[in-house]
Amino acid sequence: MAERSFVKEVQQLRIGAGEEFRGEGILAITKALLEAGVGYVGGYQGAPISHLMDVLADAQDILAELGVRYEANASEAAAAAMLAASVHYPIRGAVAFKSTVGTNVASDALANLASGGVTGGALVIVGEDYGEGSSIMQERSHAFAMKSQIWLLDPRPNLPSMVQAVHDGFELSEASNTPVMLEVRIRACHVHGRFTAKDNVPPPLSVRDALKNPQRKTDRIVLPPAAFKHEQEKVTERWPAAVNFIRERGLNEFFGPKSAKTGIVLQGGMYNTVIRALQRLGLANVHGDTAIPLYVLNVTYPLIDQEFLDFCRDKDAVLVVEEGQPAYIEQAFGAMLYKSGAVTKLIGKDVLPPAGEYTGAAMLDGISSFLKDFDPSLLQAKDRAPNKPTPDSYGEDLTKTVPVRPPGFCTGCPERPIFAAMKLVEQEMGPHQIAADIGCHLFSIMPPFEIGGTTMGFGLGPASNAAFDGGGERRPISILGDGGFWHNGLTSSIGNAVYNKSDGVVMIVDNYYSAATGGQDILSSRAENKSKSTQHSIESAVRGVGVKWVRQIDRTYDVTKVRDTLKDALTTDAEGPKVIIASSECMLNRQRRERPVRAKTMRDGGRVEVPKFGVDEDVCTGDHACMRLSGCPSLTMKKLDDPLRDDPVAAIDESCVGCGNCGEVADAAVLCPSFYRADTVHNPGRFESWAARQSARLIGWLQARRESRRLRFGDAA
């Protein structure tokens, strides 16, 4: 059950030539693939590209009508390997995944693909997850493109440019027999706009047709002696073909005056931010007309020497806007200027941040500094421009006043009680060496749990604890999600632990989906999926690779059971890895499924019972231990009017989804029994309504009687 459904939006994929397409960038890229005659598509979900996989899943009927094969791959490596279909056959193929971590996983397949080269167009759509909106380590895709000589497109972040980049990418790939990466940044994935559509084109040769006439070319296979020729072929044939295609087709763009004292060279993905900075300086308008020349690199690898040198010919200084480190583009351009003997000054990281995302403020400061040093007349001429920023217009530096907000579990998350149980075990048995993994459970590293010290890769939690798995005073614990388990963990972590006779404990957190990437189904999902095979047991899989000690927990909210099972795993005499599978459905997906059904039932007059939890203010001790062991966003504090109670008590707000974790934690940790459950009944039956009225009357009578006795006899009554 994906985070977002595109069932309605994908109908736009059917529109034909001349019609106007309106929508999100991800959907536009899918439309471009169909217009380009793609023969097969695949990929692996991961922000910011997850929605592309969701769109493809919702558009399977449309893909099938065109004869396009769709594959939801098991990992990024599997996705990249799928492009092997374009090695020997003139079939266009495209895959998508997150970068940089996805490209890391896919690197082996990508390197082999780039070595042998392709016959059909091969396009790798990479969601460039760089900057303050990212959740991963900060690296760039550029290094992979350079390492394997895969051409890298970085189009301007608007729908027409991105759609054109898809068409250009396929043609560039075919013209140079080289796979092409199309880099789409976080904001580009979700940008909205419009473009004029073309007709969808069925692939000239479908994968089904190709099976009738198998092809094989020895010189495309990465084995000696062909492998040694591939490196030379890249330089002597493919590179020149790519450079000629890029230059002749004008894939890079020029804006602004033909000649000037200064100019700006920028990655295509930086165009919107650069134009906005120039607008604020009064040097550009809302239509993109600019007073300073711009050389926009929609292709950031390979770079075109002659284009750059021609751009620099009449300029005193050129600013290179290259986000991130290392400064590959700036260094390459510096070498070009040096070898040509040009006197143009090259500026880049001198005035722009050496690392990190180029936000609007960073870009404005950098361009202002560059122009102040090398073309101050431009700034002086625009001093009275309406868009000219003033010192106060930059806004307050909020980092000094707004506290850091660490990521945390959602309200009702079934993973929270698992880590509450682990804290209770730690309290009783002492701290353990704990390794985390990629996924929602990684939030356990943050307060209030502060569990886990490392994260090495998707599905590598147990593998990253391998050095500690040989036995010791306390067994190490590793955490692995169900998404990571099927991605890489079954072999690299569980199989590895079995083979090496690990003595550690593995906690597999099973929330039924690849939840952190948007709630997509996986092999062990409980849901029925009409196009994929689900409901495959994780327990059966781990037993199948040799794990003997396995415990299945089907309700993670039972904190006591989770705690006792973990203690058992840490103290048993059983040999080999100890695996606990803790299963409960992701609360976000559960609410997405149940709320519409519940709302419809209520509208139709049906009976609906909704559980809610509360805190008895008279019982709550106010020590807040429940919060330190839960951390639920709906569990907060409330100040009482009672002058005898200075400390605020615990309280549950309206965001509560009734999971019961707070009460379970209080019970398992033997805290004050202040939590209670109250079921709200919508559209109750006649008897139920009558009983509720009688109960209310009785309670009211008892309360009045108690108050009367208190007034008569005092507080002692």
XYZ file of C-alpha atoms in Angstrom:
717
model
C 0.000 0.000 0.000
C 1.978 2.976 -1.247
C 2.064 6.264 0.631
C 0.354 8.010 -2.254
C -1.898 6.715 -5.003
C -1.519 8.025 -8.557
C -4.432 6.041 -10.005
C -6.226 9.217 -11.054
C -3.159 11.164 -12.210
C -1.758 8.383 -14.419
C -4.691 8.765 -16.799
C -2.840 11.825 -18.120
C -0.255 9.424 -19.499
C -2.761 8.576 -22.246
C -2.938 12.086 -23.736
C -1.634 12.560 -27.265
C 0.363 15.000 -29.382
C -0.488 18.664 -28.948
C -2.377 18.229 -25.678
C -1.232 20.022 -22.562
C 0.134 17.921 -19.721
C -0.159 19.337 -16.211
C 1.226 17.727 -13.100
C 4.221 16.755 -10.997
C 7.755 16.221 -12.252
C 7.719 12.493 -11.503
C 4.594 11.989 -13.600
C 6.053 14.065 -16.448
C 9.165 11.865 -16.546
C 6.947 8.778 -16.845
C 5.057 10.376 -19.740
C 8.385 11.177 -21.432
C 9.457 7.531 -21.137
C 6.315 6.403 -22.948
C 6.745 9.073 -25.631
C 10.333 7.902 -26.158
C 9.287 4.306 -26.918
C 10.742 2.713 -23.799
C 10.627 -1.093 -23.895
C 11.039 -1.869 -20.196
C 11.197 0.053 -16.926
C 12.173 -0.911 -13.395
C 13.731 0.390 -10.233
C 13.784 0.446 -6.474
C 11.943 2.948 -4.289
C 13.782 5.529 -2.242
C 13.298 9.258 -1.675
C 13.100 11.406 -3.677
C 12.346 8.914 -6.447
C 9.823 6.715 -4.588
C 6.851 8.343 -6.264
C 8.182 7.354 -9.695
C 7.920 3.709 -8.688
C 4.423 4.371 -7.324
C 3.410 6.001 -10.625
C 4.747 3.039 -12.610
C 2.907 0.606 -10.344
C -0.374 2.492 -10.804
C 0.198 2.744 -14.578
C 0.788 -0.966 -15.240
C -2.322 -1.252 -17.406
C -1.128 1.609 -19.618
C 2.368 0.123 -19.835
C 0.924 -3.263 -20.784
C -1.163 -1.720 -23.564
C 2.049 -0.385 -25.118
C 3.954 -3.632 -24.606
C 6.234 -2.163 -21.932
C 7.601 -4.525 -19.277
C 7.508 -3.167 -15.688
C 9.588 -4.679 -12.892
C 9.643 -3.637 -9.230
C 13.203 -4.750 -8.572
C 14.444 -6.307 -5.336
C 17.273 -3.772 -5.044
C 19.091 -1.073 -6.968
C 21.617 -3.680 -8.089
C 18.815 -5.765 -9.555
C 17.450 -2.669 -11.285
C 20.798 -1.747 -12.854
C 21.335 -5.361 -13.944
C 17.972 -5.223 -15.721
C 19.524 -2.794 -18.210
C 21.466 -5.765 -19.592
C 18.509 -6.138 -21.977
C 19.836 -3.083 -23.839
C 23.351 -4.506 -24.267
C 22.627 -6.737 -27.266
C 19.157 -5.574 -28.295
C 18.035 -2.197 -29.706
C 15.514 -1.802 -26.883
C 15.258 1.336 -24.795
C 15.254 0.629 -21.071
C 15.023 2.826 -17.997
C 15.444 2.188 -14.285
C 15.144 4.507 -11.302
C 16.540 4.567 -7.794
C 17.752 6.820 -5.012
C 21.245 8.214 -4.916
C 23.825 8.074 -3.473
C 23.034 4.949 -1.504
C 21.144 3.397 -4.419
C 24.006 4.054 -6.804
C 26.365 2.500 -4.277
C 24.328 -0.694 -4.309
C 24.055 -0.655 -8.098
C 27.697 0.226 -8.764
C 28.858 -3.275 -9.728
C 26.147 -3.710 -12.330
C 26.592 -0.136 -13.583
C 30.335 -0.611 -14.003
C 29.834 -3.774 -16.063
C 27.098 -2.129 -18.117
C 29.302 0.880 -18.865
C 32.277 -1.323 -19.725
C 30.604 -3.406 -22.401
C 28.390 -0.563 -23.559
C 24.850 -0.736 -24.881
C 23.085 -1.062 -28.210
C 19.694 0.228 -27.141
C 19.297 3.397 -25.098
C 19.868 2.751 -21.369
C 18.696 5.448 -18.957
C 19.312 5.490 -15.189
C 17.005 7.997 -13.476
C 18.675 8.963 -10.217
C 16.863 10.815 -7.436
C 19.669 13.072 -6.257
C 19.143 13.126 -2.488
C 21.566 15.900 -1.580
C 21.144 18.798 0.816
C 19.160 19.829 3.847
C 16.128 17.766 2.788
C 18.155 14.551 2.635
C 18.192 11.659 5.069
C 21.471 10.049 3.952
C 25.177 10.717 3.846
C 26.053 13.685 1.667
C 27.662 12.496 -1.554
C 27.099 13.128 -5.232
C 26.373 10.934 -8.243
C 29.030 12.741 -10.271
C 31.839 10.510 -9.015
C 30.099 7.366 -10.310
C 29.578 8.933 -13.705
C 33.270 9.830 -13.943
C 34.491 6.500 -12.587
C 32.581 4.336 -15.037
C 32.219 6.937 -17.821
C 28.459 7.086 -17.728
C 27.166 10.356 -19.156
C 25.372 12.514 -16.581
C 22.412 14.794 -17.344
C 21.332 17.460 -14.831
C 18.417 19.299 -16.511
C 16.898 22.591 -15.470
C 14.143 21.844 -12.920
C 11.074 22.532 -15.029
C 8.819 20.044 -16.793
C 9.722 20.871 -20.430
C 13.462 20.595 -19.689
C 13.093 17.361 -17.730
C 10.907 15.773 -20.413
C 13.368 16.807 -23.108
C 16.214 15.352 -21.033
C 14.539 11.933 -21.141
C 14.390 12.036 -24.948
C 17.948 13.428 -25.173
C 19.199 10.811 -22.733
C 17.999 7.889 -24.828
C 19.371 9.379 -28.037
C 22.719 10.245 -26.422
C 22.973 6.699 -25.106
C 22.339 5.215 -28.536
C 24.638 7.658 -30.315
C 27.562 6.807 -28.029
C 26.684 3.206 -27.011
C 26.908 4.345 -23.385
C 24.405 4.260 -20.501
C 23.205 7.680 -19.362
C 22.293 8.900 -15.870
C 19.512 11.455 -15.534
C 19.930 13.288 -12.231
C 16.720 14.673 -10.736
C 17.076 16.666 -7.534
C 14.661 16.589 -4.596
C 12.750 19.705 -5.598
C 12.721 18.775 -9.283
C 10.984 15.498 -8.473
C 8.068 17.360 -6.924
C 7.977 20.512 -9.057
C 4.646 21.145 -10.806
C 4.212 22.579 -14.284
C 3.028 21.910 -17.804
C 4.354 20.901 -21.204
C 2.999 20.008 -24.642
C 2.727 16.257 -24.938
C 3.583 13.895 -27.777
C 1.984 10.580 -28.676
C 3.054 7.513 -26.733
C 5.166 5.198 -28.868
C 5.182 1.393 -28.461
C 8.749 0.042 -28.456
C 9.842 -0.877 -32.011
C 11.211 -4.094 -30.533
C 9.543 -5.331 -27.343
C 11.236 -7.640 -24.868
C 8.735 -10.327 -25.871
C 9.724 -9.957 -29.532
C 13.417 -10.088 -28.628
C 12.986 -13.536 -27.094
C 12.059 -14.903 -30.515
C 15.482 -14.035 -31.907
C 18.199 -14.121 -29.189
C 21.249 -11.923 -29.850
C 24.802 -12.214 -28.604
C 27.906 -10.135 -29.308
C 31.139 -11.311 -27.757
C 32.723 -7.846 -27.871
C 30.006 -6.553 -25.519
C 30.705 -9.151 -22.821
C 32.997 -8.026 -19.988
C 35.619 -10.753 -20.276
C 39.179 -10.705 -21.582
C 40.188 -9.846 -24.217
C 37.128 -7.637 -24.873
C 37.290 -6.069 -21.398
C 40.704 -4.579 -22.119
C 39.411 -2.996 -25.318
C 36.405 -1.419 -23.602
C 38.545 1.142 -21.796
C 40.113 2.274 -25.067
C 36.753 2.245 -26.810
C 35.337 4.583 -24.164
C 38.023 7.174 -24.914
C 38.522 6.802 -28.650
C 34.953 6.129 -29.799
C 32.230 6.656 -27.211
C 33.531 9.879 -25.653
C 33.990 11.732 -28.994
C 30.572 10.504 -30.136
C 28.988 11.842 -26.954
C 30.785 15.217 -27.183
C 29.716 15.666 -30.811
C 26.120 14.760 -30.007
C 25.944 17.153 -27.030
C 27.466 20.033 -28.979
C 25.547 19.514 -32.221
C 22.197 19.028 -30.491
C 22.745 21.976 -28.163
C 21.956 20.045 -24.996
C 23.662 22.741 -22.908
C 22.038 26.180 -22.974
C 23.158 29.816 -23.065
C 21.170 32.741 -21.680
C 21.799 36.476 -21.441
C 24.021 38.845 -23.448
C 26.557 37.503 -25.915
C 29.458 39.376 -24.330
C 30.164 40.776 -20.879
C 32.906 41.219 -18.291
C 31.615 38.307 -16.199
C 29.525 35.184 -16.601
C 28.132 32.268 -14.620
C 28.513 28.565 -15.429
C 26.058 26.403 -13.544
C 24.675 22.903 -13.229
C 21.252 22.705 -14.842
C 19.690 21.716 -11.537
C 20.911 25.007 -10.009
C 19.183 27.187 -12.615
C 16.105 28.146 -10.588
C 18.160 29.152 -7.553
C 20.606 31.192 -9.648
C 17.824 33.010 -11.491
C 16.062 33.769 -8.221
C 19.280 35.253 -6.789
C 19.740 37.388 -9.905
C 16.126 38.552 -9.644
C 16.723 39.689 -6.077
C 19.798 41.563 -7.284
C 17.731 43.214 -10.007
C 19.721 41.424 -12.740
C 16.969 39.121 -14.044
C 13.191 39.141 -14.380
C 10.481 36.566 -13.762
C 10.738 35.389 -17.379
C 14.378 34.396 -16.931
C 15.876 37.260 -18.923
C 19.256 37.947 -17.373
C 21.753 40.800 -17.536
C 24.674 38.439 -16.925
C 25.553 35.605 -19.365
C 24.694 32.085 -18.182
C 26.133 28.805 -19.455
C 23.742 26.105 -18.224
C 25.174 22.587 -18.067
C 22.243 20.265 -18.691
C 25.022 17.711 -19.251
C 27.570 17.822 -16.441
C 29.601 14.873 -17.718
C 31.228 14.877 -20.197
C 32.069 18.568 -20.272
C 32.531 20.240 -23.651
C 35.883 22.046 -23.714
C 35.185 24.286 -26.687
C 31.800 25.433 -25.408
C 33.321 26.503 -22.115
C 36.361 28.209 -23.629
C 34.154 30.105 -26.108
C 31.972 31.247 -23.204
C 35.056 32.508 -21.326
C 36.735 34.189 -24.314
C 35.712 37.819 -23.660
C 35.246 37.627 -19.888
C 37.469 38.773 -17.042
C 35.993 36.282 -14.599
C 33.558 33.366 -14.590
C 31.720 31.961 -11.580
C 31.205 28.169 -11.465
C 28.106 27.183 -9.502
C 28.708 23.559 -8.517
C 26.852 22.213 -5.514
C 28.726 19.803 -3.259
C 32.218 18.416 -2.956
C 34.617 17.562 -4.510
C 34.525 20.412 -7.032
C 34.813 18.126 -10.076
C 33.442 20.628 -12.591
C 35.408 23.595 -11.280
C 38.636 21.601 -11.341
C 37.990 20.398 -14.893
C 37.252 23.920 -16.124
C 40.355 25.215 -14.351
C 42.476 22.676 -16.232
C 40.857 23.711 -19.536
C 41.687 27.386 -18.943
C 45.248 26.582 -17.908
C 45.939 24.395 -20.945
C 44.448 26.937 -23.336
C 46.481 29.795 -21.868
C 43.360 31.837 -21.200
C 43.532 34.695 -18.679
C 39.925 34.461 -17.504
C 39.720 34.198 -13.724
C 37.808 31.133 -12.516
C 35.836 31.576 -9.290
C 33.780 28.944 -7.501
C 34.192 27.693 -3.966
C 36.027 30.957 -3.228
C 32.688 32.748 -2.769
C 30.229 29.856 -2.496
C 30.025 27.338 0.366
C 32.638 24.584 -0.039
C 30.021 21.939 0.777
C 26.314 21.620 1.440
C 23.170 22.612 -0.378
C 23.139 25.920 -2.232
C 20.057 27.490 -0.715
C 18.625 30.791 -1.900
C 20.512 32.714 0.761
C 23.835 30.980 0.002
C 23.425 31.617 -3.726
C 22.536 35.265 -3.208
C 25.569 35.832 -0.995
C 27.904 34.029 -3.403
C 26.791 35.805 -6.564
C 26.781 39.166 -4.771
C 30.342 38.608 -3.591
C 31.469 37.533 -7.072
C 29.965 40.577 -8.788
C 31.249 42.946 -6.106
C 34.806 41.773 -6.817
C 34.688 41.464 -10.621
C 31.805 43.566 -11.983
C 30.653 46.065 -9.324
C 29.127 48.278 -12.016
C 26.329 45.724 -12.434
C 25.402 46.022 -8.786
C 25.731 49.823 -8.752
C 23.492 50.167 -11.794
C 20.808 48.154 -10.057
C 20.948 49.859 -6.652
C 17.452 51.257 -7.074
C 15.917 48.098 -8.512
C 12.749 47.012 -6.695
C 14.135 43.513 -6.144
C 17.393 44.736 -4.651
C 17.786 42.984 -1.249
C 18.458 44.986 1.867
C 20.439 43.656 4.841
C 17.177 43.066 6.716
C 15.549 41.165 3.830
C 17.627 38.048 4.390
C 15.678 37.240 7.550
C 16.818 36.154 10.983
C 19.250 33.259 11.393
C 16.789 30.791 12.885
C 19.493 28.228 13.699
C 20.345 30.353 16.761
C 16.791 30.435 18.118
C 14.979 27.327 16.866
C 15.982 24.076 18.615
C 17.149 21.122 16.527
C 14.266 18.777 15.772
C 15.509 15.189 15.496
C 13.443 12.707 13.480
C 11.219 10.348 15.431
C 8.590 7.652 15.175
C 5.068 8.498 14.059
C 2.179 8.436 16.505
C 1.205 4.834 17.125
C 4.279 3.415 15.388
C 4.559 -0.321 16.197
C 8.337 0.003 16.392
C 8.254 2.297 19.436
C 7.268 -0.489 21.880
C 10.136 -2.646 20.611
C 12.660 -0.065 21.732
C 10.806 0.602 24.961
C 11.249 -3.124 25.672
C 14.935 -2.890 24.775
C 15.362 -0.024 27.240
C 13.779 -2.152 29.955
C 16.191 -4.994 29.153
C 19.086 -2.562 29.258
C 17.917 -1.328 32.648
C 17.944 -4.885 33.987
C 20.928 -6.456 32.196
C 23.121 -3.474 31.382
C 24.019 -1.853 28.050
C 24.694 -3.998 24.969
C 26.561 -3.441 21.729
C 23.731 -2.540 19.318
C 23.967 -1.969 15.563
C 21.174 -0.267 13.658
C 20.094 -0.364 10.008
C 18.462 1.821 7.363
C 14.745 2.313 7.922
C 12.239 3.773 10.377
C 13.819 1.812 13.229
C 16.920 4.000 12.807
C 15.031 6.665 14.764
C 15.733 4.565 17.864
C 19.173 6.190 17.836
C 17.503 9.472 18.815
C 16.003 10.399 22.211
C 14.297 9.067 24.214
C 15.654 5.598 23.311
C 19.235 6.381 22.236
C 19.746 2.815 21.026
C 22.183 1.801 18.297
C 25.558 3.171 17.357
C 26.121 2.503 13.650
C 24.306 2.227 10.330
C 26.292 0.817 7.417
C 23.724 0.230 4.693
C 20.314 -1.142 3.820
C 20.125 -4.672 5.203
C 23.604 -4.551 6.732
C 22.663 -4.077 10.403
C 23.626 -7.590 11.548
C 26.635 -7.644 9.206
C 27.934 -4.448 10.797
C 27.978 -6.260 14.152
C 29.952 -9.203 12.780
C 33.171 -8.272 14.576
C 31.363 -8.662 17.903
C 29.543 -11.902 17.048
C 32.209 -14.318 18.259
C 30.992 -14.465 21.831
C 31.605 -12.414 24.940
C 30.195 -11.395 28.283
C 27.122 -9.884 26.635
C 25.716 -10.816 23.270
C 25.570 -8.065 20.650
C 22.174 -7.033 19.292
C 21.492 -5.908 15.743
C 18.351 -4.461 14.210
C 17.060 -5.150 10.717
C 13.869 -4.001 9.010
C 11.709 -6.142 6.743
C 12.508 -3.908 3.768
C 16.243 -4.210 4.401
C 15.848 -7.937 5.033
C 14.518 -8.585 1.531
C 16.768 -5.976 -0.102
C 20.092 -7.325 1.060
C 19.797 -8.636 4.604
C 18.829 -12.265 3.990
C 22.163 -13.101 2.412
C 24.570 -10.387 3.581
C 23.387 -10.372 7.188
C 21.399 -13.497 8.134
C 23.187 -15.926 5.827
C 26.500 -14.405 6.837
C 25.652 -14.882 10.534
C 24.638 -18.520 10.018
C 27.766 -19.346 8.032
C 30.058 -17.768 10.630
C 28.207 -19.294 13.612
C 27.339 -15.916 15.046
C 26.342 -15.806 18.701
C 24.517 -12.483 18.366
C 20.846 -11.523 18.509
C 19.035 -10.132 15.453
C 15.785 -8.204 15.877
C 13.889 -8.110 12.550
C 11.330 -5.305 12.663
C 8.469 -6.337 10.389
C 5.913 -3.605 9.698
C 4.501 -5.326 6.572
C 5.868 -2.812 4.033
C 8.926 -1.047 2.784
C 7.553 1.657 5.047
C 10.349 4.235 5.153
C 10.305 4.592 1.360
C 6.558 5.174 1.078
C 4.756 2.014 2.148
C 5.352 -0.141 -0.926
C 4.561 -3.856 -0.754
C 7.378 -6.347 -0.303
C 7.588 -10.148 -0.265
C 6.335 -10.440 3.320
C 3.485 -7.901 3.034
C 0.182 -9.260 4.290
C -1.830 -7.442 1.638
C -3.137 -9.021 -1.545
C -1.328 -7.517 -4.520
C -2.869 -8.307 -7.905
C 0.387 -7.923 -9.816
C 3.005 -9.053 -7.293
C 3.565 -12.066 -5.051
C 3.263 -11.238 -1.338
C 2.626 -13.033 1.999
C 5.975 -14.841 2.072
C 7.098 -15.525 5.637
C 10.280 -13.973 6.987
C 10.419 -16.788 9.537
C 10.439 -19.414 6.787
C 13.187 -17.545 4.961
C 15.526 -17.316 7.954
C 14.928 -20.959 8.846
C 15.599 -21.797 5.210
C 19.135 -20.396 5.407
C 19.857 -22.288 8.624
C 18.738 -20.232 11.637
C 17.646 -22.633 14.409
C 16.570 -20.237 17.189
C 13.681 -18.124 15.825
C 10.864 -16.406 17.728
C 7.874 -14.742 16.052
C 5.995 -11.939 17.851
C 2.767 -10.959 16.105
C 1.899 -7.925 18.237
C 4.771 -5.615 19.061
C 2.600 -3.495 21.377
C 2.888 -6.319 23.919
C 5.939 -4.722 25.537
C 6.184 -7.399 28.205
C 6.384 -10.197 25.634
C 8.968 -8.352 23.538
C 11.063 -7.711 26.658
C 10.902 -11.313 27.846
C 11.671 -12.714 24.380
C 14.719 -10.478 24.048
C 15.957 -11.541 27.500
C 15.517 -15.168 26.466
C 17.566 -14.581 23.311
C 20.327 -12.927 25.311
C 20.554 -15.767 27.851
C 19.744 -18.987 25.944
C 22.366 -21.706 25.538
C 21.350 -22.238 21.901
C 24.171 -21.960 19.388
C 24.157 -19.829 16.287
C 22.353 -16.539 15.658
C 19.198 -15.822 17.626
C 16.503 -14.160 15.489
C 13.386 -12.378 16.798
C 10.781 -11.281 14.237
C 8.645 -8.527 15.756
C 5.601 -7.915 13.541
C 2.894 -5.270 13.574
C 1.509 -3.209 10.704
C 2.895 0.281 10.030
C 0.404 2.621 11.708
C 0.492 5.164 8.876
C -0.492 2.540 6.329
C -3.041 1.066 8.699
C -4.670 4.466 9.173
C -4.633 5.124 5.416
C -6.516 1.870 4.935
C -8.897 2.026 7.897
C -9.876 5.690 8.088
C -11.699 5.856 4.722
C -13.586 2.649 5.570
C -14.442 3.957 9.031
C -15.605 7.307 7.647
C -17.818 5.627 5.046
C -19.349 3.343 7.657
C -20.157 6.343 9.839
C -21.684 8.249 6.899
C -23.828 5.220 6.109
C -25.066 5.090 9.702
C -23.092 2.041 10.730
C -21.715 1.489 14.222
C -18.041 2.414 14.637
C -15.991 2.056 17.806
C -12.844 4.189 18.070
C -10.457 3.608 21.009
C -8.812 6.544 22.713
C -6.448 6.645 25.665
C -6.227 9.149 28.470
C -4.415 9.840 31.738
C -6.144 9.994 35.112
C -4.822 13.254 36.560
C -5.512 12.120 40.127
C -3.384 8.998 39.716
C -0.503 10.384 37.614
C 2.593 10.869 39.772
C 4.164 13.424 37.414
C 7.581 11.741 37.168
C 7.183 11.427 33.355
C 8.886 8.031 33.200
C 6.177 6.971 30.755
C 7.424 9.595 28.289
C 11.038 8.574 28.661
C 10.081 4.991 27.779
C 7.656 5.854 25.000
C 8.342 9.175 23.317
C 4.959 9.133 21.551
C 4.145 12.565 20.013
C 0.606 12.358 21.410
C 1.942 11.953 24.962
C 2.562 15.411 26.367
C 2.406 17.376 29.611
C -0.405 19.309 31.247
C -0.246 21.889 34.023
C -2.934 21.426 36.685
C -4.801 24.186 38.514
C -4.249 22.350 41.793
C -1.963 24.587 43.936
C -0.695 21.502 45.783
C 0.745 19.973 42.602
C 3.569 21.994 41.062
C 4.782 19.482 38.474
C 2.807 18.996 35.253
C 1.174 15.615 34.723
C 1.144 13.444 31.619
C -1.641 14.035 29.091
C -2.671 12.532 25.755
C -3.738 14.873 22.966
C -6.171 14.393 20.097
C -3.544 12.896 17.749
C -3.759 9.593 19.673
C -4.619 6.656 17.400
C -5.411 4.254 20.212
C -2.487 1.874 19.794
C -2.238 1.356 23.569
C 1.538 1.556 23.718
C 1.548 4.047 26.604
C -0.465 1.742 28.835
C 1.548 -1.311 27.826
C 4.794 0.476 28.675
C 3.422 1.628 32.019
C 2.390 -1.939 32.828
C 5.653 -3.571 31.719
C 7.789 -1.013 33.556
C 5.512 -1.106 36.639
C 4.775 2.601 36.463
C 1.760 4.376 37.943
C -1.547 2.934 36.635
C -2.799 6.282 35.352
C -3.589 5.327 31.751
C -7.126 4.394 30.801
C -8.909 3.473 27.602
C -12.185 5.038 26.524
C -14.002 3.771 23.429
C -15.938 6.375 21.474
C -18.949 4.752 19.807
C -20.377 6.391 16.700
C -23.951 5.534 15.654
C -24.643 3.317 18.700
C -27.679 1.043 18.810
C -30.799 1.793 20.862
C -29.881 -0.460 23.766
C -26.327 0.879 23.782
C -27.627 4.461 23.904
C -30.057 3.621 26.693
C -27.313 1.887 28.691
C -24.993 4.871 28.228
C -27.662 7.255 29.507
C -28.300 5.087 32.574
C -24.562 4.851 33.253
C -24.184 8.623 32.966
C -27.070 9.153 35.379
C -25.581 6.729 37.905
C -22.146 8.318 37.652
C -23.678 11.774 37.995
C -25.630 10.695 41.094
C -22.513 9.200 42.672
C -20.461 12.316 41.935
C -23.138 14.566 43.404
C -23.370 12.334 46.473
C -19.606 12.454 46.983
C -19.529 16.228 46.607
C -22.390 16.576 49.091
C -20.594 14.416 51.649
C -17.398 16.409 51.105
C -19.186 19.676 51.811
C -20.887 18.203 54.874
C -17.963 16.360 56.473
C -14.949 17.968 54.843
C -12.088 16.348 52.878
C -11.980 13.434 55.329
C -15.205 12.126 53.791
